[in-house]
Short mmCIF file of C-alpha atoms in Angstrom, two decimals:
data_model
loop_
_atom_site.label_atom_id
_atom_site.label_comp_id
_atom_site.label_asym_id
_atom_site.label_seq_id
_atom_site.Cartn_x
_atom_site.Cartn_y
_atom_site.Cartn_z
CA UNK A 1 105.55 -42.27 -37.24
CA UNK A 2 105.51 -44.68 -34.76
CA UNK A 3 104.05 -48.20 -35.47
CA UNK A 4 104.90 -50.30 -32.63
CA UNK A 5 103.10 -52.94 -31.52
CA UNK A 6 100.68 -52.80 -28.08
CA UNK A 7 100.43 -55.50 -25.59
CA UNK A 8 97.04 -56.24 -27.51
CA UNK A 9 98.97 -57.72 -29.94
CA UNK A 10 100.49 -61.13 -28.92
CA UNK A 11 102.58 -63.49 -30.10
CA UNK A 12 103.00 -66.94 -28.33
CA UNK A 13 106.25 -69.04 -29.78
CA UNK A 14 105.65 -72.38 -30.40
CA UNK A 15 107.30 -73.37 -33.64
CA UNK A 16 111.26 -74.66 -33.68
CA UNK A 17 111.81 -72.30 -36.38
CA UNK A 18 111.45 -69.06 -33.76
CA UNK A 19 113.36 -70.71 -31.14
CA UNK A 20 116.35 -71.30 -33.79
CA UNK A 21 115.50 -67.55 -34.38
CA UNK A 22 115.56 -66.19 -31.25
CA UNK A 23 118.49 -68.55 -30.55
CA UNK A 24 121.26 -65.86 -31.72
CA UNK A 25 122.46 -63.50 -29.03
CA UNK A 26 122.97 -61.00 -32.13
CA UNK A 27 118.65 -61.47 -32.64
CA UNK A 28 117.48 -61.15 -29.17
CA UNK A 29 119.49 -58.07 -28.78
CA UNK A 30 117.57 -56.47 -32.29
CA UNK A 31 114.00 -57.66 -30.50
CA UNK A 32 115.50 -55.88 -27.59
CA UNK A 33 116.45 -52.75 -29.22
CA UNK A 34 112.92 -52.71 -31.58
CA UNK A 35 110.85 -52.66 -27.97
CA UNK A 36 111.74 -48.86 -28.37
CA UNK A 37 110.58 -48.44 -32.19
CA UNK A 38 110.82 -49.35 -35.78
CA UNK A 39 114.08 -49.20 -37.30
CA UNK A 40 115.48 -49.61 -40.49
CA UNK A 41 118.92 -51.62 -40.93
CA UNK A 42 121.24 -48.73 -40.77
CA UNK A 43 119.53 -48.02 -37.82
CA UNK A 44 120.10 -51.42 -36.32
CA UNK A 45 123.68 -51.32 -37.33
CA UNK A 46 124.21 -48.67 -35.72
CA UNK A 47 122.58 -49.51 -32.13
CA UNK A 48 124.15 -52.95 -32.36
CA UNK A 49 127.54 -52.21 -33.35
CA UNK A 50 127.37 -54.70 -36.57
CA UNK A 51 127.50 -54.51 -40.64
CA UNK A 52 124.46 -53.59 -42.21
CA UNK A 53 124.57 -56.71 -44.06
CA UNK A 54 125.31 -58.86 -41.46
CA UNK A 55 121.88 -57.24 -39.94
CA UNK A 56 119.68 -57.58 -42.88
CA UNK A 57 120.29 -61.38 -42.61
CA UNK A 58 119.42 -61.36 -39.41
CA UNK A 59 116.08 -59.40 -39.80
CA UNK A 60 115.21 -62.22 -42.70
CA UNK A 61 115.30 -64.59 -40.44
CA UNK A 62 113.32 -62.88 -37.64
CA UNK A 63 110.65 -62.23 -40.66
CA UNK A 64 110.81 -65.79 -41.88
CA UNK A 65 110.43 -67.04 -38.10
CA UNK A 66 107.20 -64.29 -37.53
CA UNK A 67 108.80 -62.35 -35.01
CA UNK A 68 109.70 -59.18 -37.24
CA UNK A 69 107.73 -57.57 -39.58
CA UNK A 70 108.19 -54.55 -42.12
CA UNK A 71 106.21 -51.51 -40.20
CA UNK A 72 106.16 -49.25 -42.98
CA UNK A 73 108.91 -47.53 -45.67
CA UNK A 74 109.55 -43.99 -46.49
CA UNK A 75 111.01 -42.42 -49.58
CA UNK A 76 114.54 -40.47 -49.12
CA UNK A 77 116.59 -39.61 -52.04
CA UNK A 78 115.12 -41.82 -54.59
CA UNK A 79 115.50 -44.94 -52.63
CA UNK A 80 112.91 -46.39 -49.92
CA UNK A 81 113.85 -46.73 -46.39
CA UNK A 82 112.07 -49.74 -44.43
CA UNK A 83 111.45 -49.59 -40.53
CA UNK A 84 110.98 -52.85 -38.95
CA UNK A 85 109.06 -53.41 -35.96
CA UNK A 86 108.22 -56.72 -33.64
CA UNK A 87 105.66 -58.28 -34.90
CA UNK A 88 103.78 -58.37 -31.38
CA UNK A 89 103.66 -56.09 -28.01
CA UNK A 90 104.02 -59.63 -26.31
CA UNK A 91 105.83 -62.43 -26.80
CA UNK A 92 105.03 -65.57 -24.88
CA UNK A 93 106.73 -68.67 -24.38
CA UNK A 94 103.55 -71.22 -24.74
CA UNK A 95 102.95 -73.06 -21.30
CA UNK A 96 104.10 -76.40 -22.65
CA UNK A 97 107.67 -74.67 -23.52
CA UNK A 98 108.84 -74.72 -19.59
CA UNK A 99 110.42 -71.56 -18.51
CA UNK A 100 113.96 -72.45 -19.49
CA UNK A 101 114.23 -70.22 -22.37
CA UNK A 102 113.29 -67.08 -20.65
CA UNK A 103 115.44 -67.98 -18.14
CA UNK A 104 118.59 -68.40 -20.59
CA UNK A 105 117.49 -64.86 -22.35
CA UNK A 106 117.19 -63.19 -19.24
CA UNK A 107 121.11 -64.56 -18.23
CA UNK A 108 122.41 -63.46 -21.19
CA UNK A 109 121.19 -59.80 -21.13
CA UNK A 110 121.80 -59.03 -17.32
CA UNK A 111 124.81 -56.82 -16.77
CA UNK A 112 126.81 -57.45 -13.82
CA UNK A 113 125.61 -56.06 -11.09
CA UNK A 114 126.50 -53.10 -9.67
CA UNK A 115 127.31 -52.34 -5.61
CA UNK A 116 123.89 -50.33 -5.81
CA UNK A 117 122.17 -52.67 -7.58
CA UNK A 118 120.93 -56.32 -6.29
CA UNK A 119 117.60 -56.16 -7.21
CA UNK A 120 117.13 -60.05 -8.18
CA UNK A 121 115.46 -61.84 -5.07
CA UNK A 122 113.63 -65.31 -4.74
CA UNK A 123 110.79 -65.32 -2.52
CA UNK A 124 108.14 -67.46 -1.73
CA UNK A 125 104.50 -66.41 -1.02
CA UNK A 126 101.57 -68.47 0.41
CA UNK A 127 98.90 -67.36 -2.13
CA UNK A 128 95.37 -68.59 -2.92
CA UNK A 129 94.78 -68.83 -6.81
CA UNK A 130 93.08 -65.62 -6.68
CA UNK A 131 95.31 -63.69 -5.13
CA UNK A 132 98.02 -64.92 -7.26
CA UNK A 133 95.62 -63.84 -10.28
CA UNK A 134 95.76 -60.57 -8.55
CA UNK A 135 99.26 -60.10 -8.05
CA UNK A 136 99.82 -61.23 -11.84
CA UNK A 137 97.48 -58.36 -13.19
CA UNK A 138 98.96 -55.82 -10.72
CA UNK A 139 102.48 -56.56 -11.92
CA UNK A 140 101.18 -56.44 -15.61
CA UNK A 141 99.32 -53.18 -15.02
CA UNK A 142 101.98 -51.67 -13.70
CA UNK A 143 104.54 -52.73 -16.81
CA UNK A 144 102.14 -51.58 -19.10
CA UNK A 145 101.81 -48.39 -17.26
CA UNK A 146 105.93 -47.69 -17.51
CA UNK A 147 105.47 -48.67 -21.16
CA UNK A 148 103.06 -46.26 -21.53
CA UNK A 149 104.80 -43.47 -19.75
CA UNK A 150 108.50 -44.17 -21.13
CA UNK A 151 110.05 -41.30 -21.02
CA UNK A 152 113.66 -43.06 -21.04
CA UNK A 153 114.81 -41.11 -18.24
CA UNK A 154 116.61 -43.68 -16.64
CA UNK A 155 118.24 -47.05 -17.41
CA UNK A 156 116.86 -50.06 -18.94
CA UNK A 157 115.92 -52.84 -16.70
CA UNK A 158 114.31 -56.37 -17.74
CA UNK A 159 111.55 -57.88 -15.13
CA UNK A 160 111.39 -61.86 -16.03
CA UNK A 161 108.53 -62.70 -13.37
CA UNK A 162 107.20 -66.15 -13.13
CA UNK A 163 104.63 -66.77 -10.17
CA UNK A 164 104.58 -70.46 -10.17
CA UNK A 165 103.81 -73.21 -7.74
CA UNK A 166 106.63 -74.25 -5.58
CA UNK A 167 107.49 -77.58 -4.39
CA UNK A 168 107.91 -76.40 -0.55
CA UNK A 169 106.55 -78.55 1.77
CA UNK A 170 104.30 -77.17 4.10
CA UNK A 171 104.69 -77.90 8.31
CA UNK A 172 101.53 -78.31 10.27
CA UNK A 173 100.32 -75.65 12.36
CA UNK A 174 102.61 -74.71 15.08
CA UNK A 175 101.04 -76.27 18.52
CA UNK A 176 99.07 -74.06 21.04
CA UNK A 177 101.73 -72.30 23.50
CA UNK A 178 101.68 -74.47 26.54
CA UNK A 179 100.23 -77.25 24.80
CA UNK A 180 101.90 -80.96 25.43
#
């Protein structure tokens, strides 16, 4: 069974109480690890190297914030196993928020980089509105699209994109050549 949430189904974080929730390395790591699929607590013990316990009061809190929610249960040996799944595809960091945040969570997962590996560039681009519209949904298409097709054959990677104004100032047109 797999009850994981699309990209239909977003989430945008707003509230003080999901920030304090998401402010845990131990919690972004589990809404890391529950991109892939529900999981019950063993399970997330497991993957994250921590008590079972220890996990379960983390999951409250990612429940009590609205970030987690139970996916469904299943009955082994008398007892009832619960997965627990995000509670949205997407999470968004509402526009008033500033970009800090993502920026922080994005630090804090990045391995250091390998010799083979510098794929984190700044560049700047001289779009009009709608081609930055464009790029946006191309970029999003083609996430969704390795979502869609993840067939974990190679190794996880994070994209943090943010297409944003710059504050570059722009020269005049370059003068005619031979022009005084």
């Amino acid at each position: 069974m797999n009850d994981r949430p699309t990209d239909d189904e977003q989430l945008t974080l707003r509230t003080s109480a999901q920030f304090k929730a998401l402010g845990h390395p131990v919690r972004q790591r589990m809404m890391n690890v529950l991109r892939q699929r529900p999981a019950t607590l063993a399970e997330l013990a497991s993957a994250l190297g921590s008590a079972k316990g220890t996990i379960a009061y983390h999951v409250r809190v990612l429940r009590e914030a609205g970030l987690v929610r139970l996916a469904y249960t299943r009955q082994v040996r008398g007892g009832t196993e619960q997965y627990f799944t995000r509670a949205a595809g997407v999470i968004r960091l509402a526009p008033e928020m500033g970009a800090e945040f993502l920026l922080k969570e994005a630090m804090a997962e990045m391995l250091p980089v390998r010799q083979d590996q510098g794929h984190t560039v700044l560049q700047h681009l001289w779009l009009t509105p709608e081609e930055a519209g464009a790029l946006v949904t191309r970029i999003k298409e083609f996430a969704a699209a390795q979502r869609e097709n993840d067939d974990r054959r190679g190794e996880p990677h994070g994209l943090l994109l943010s297409l944003y104004p710059a504050d570059i100032p722009a020269l005049p047109p370059a003068p005619e050549p031979g022009a005084p």
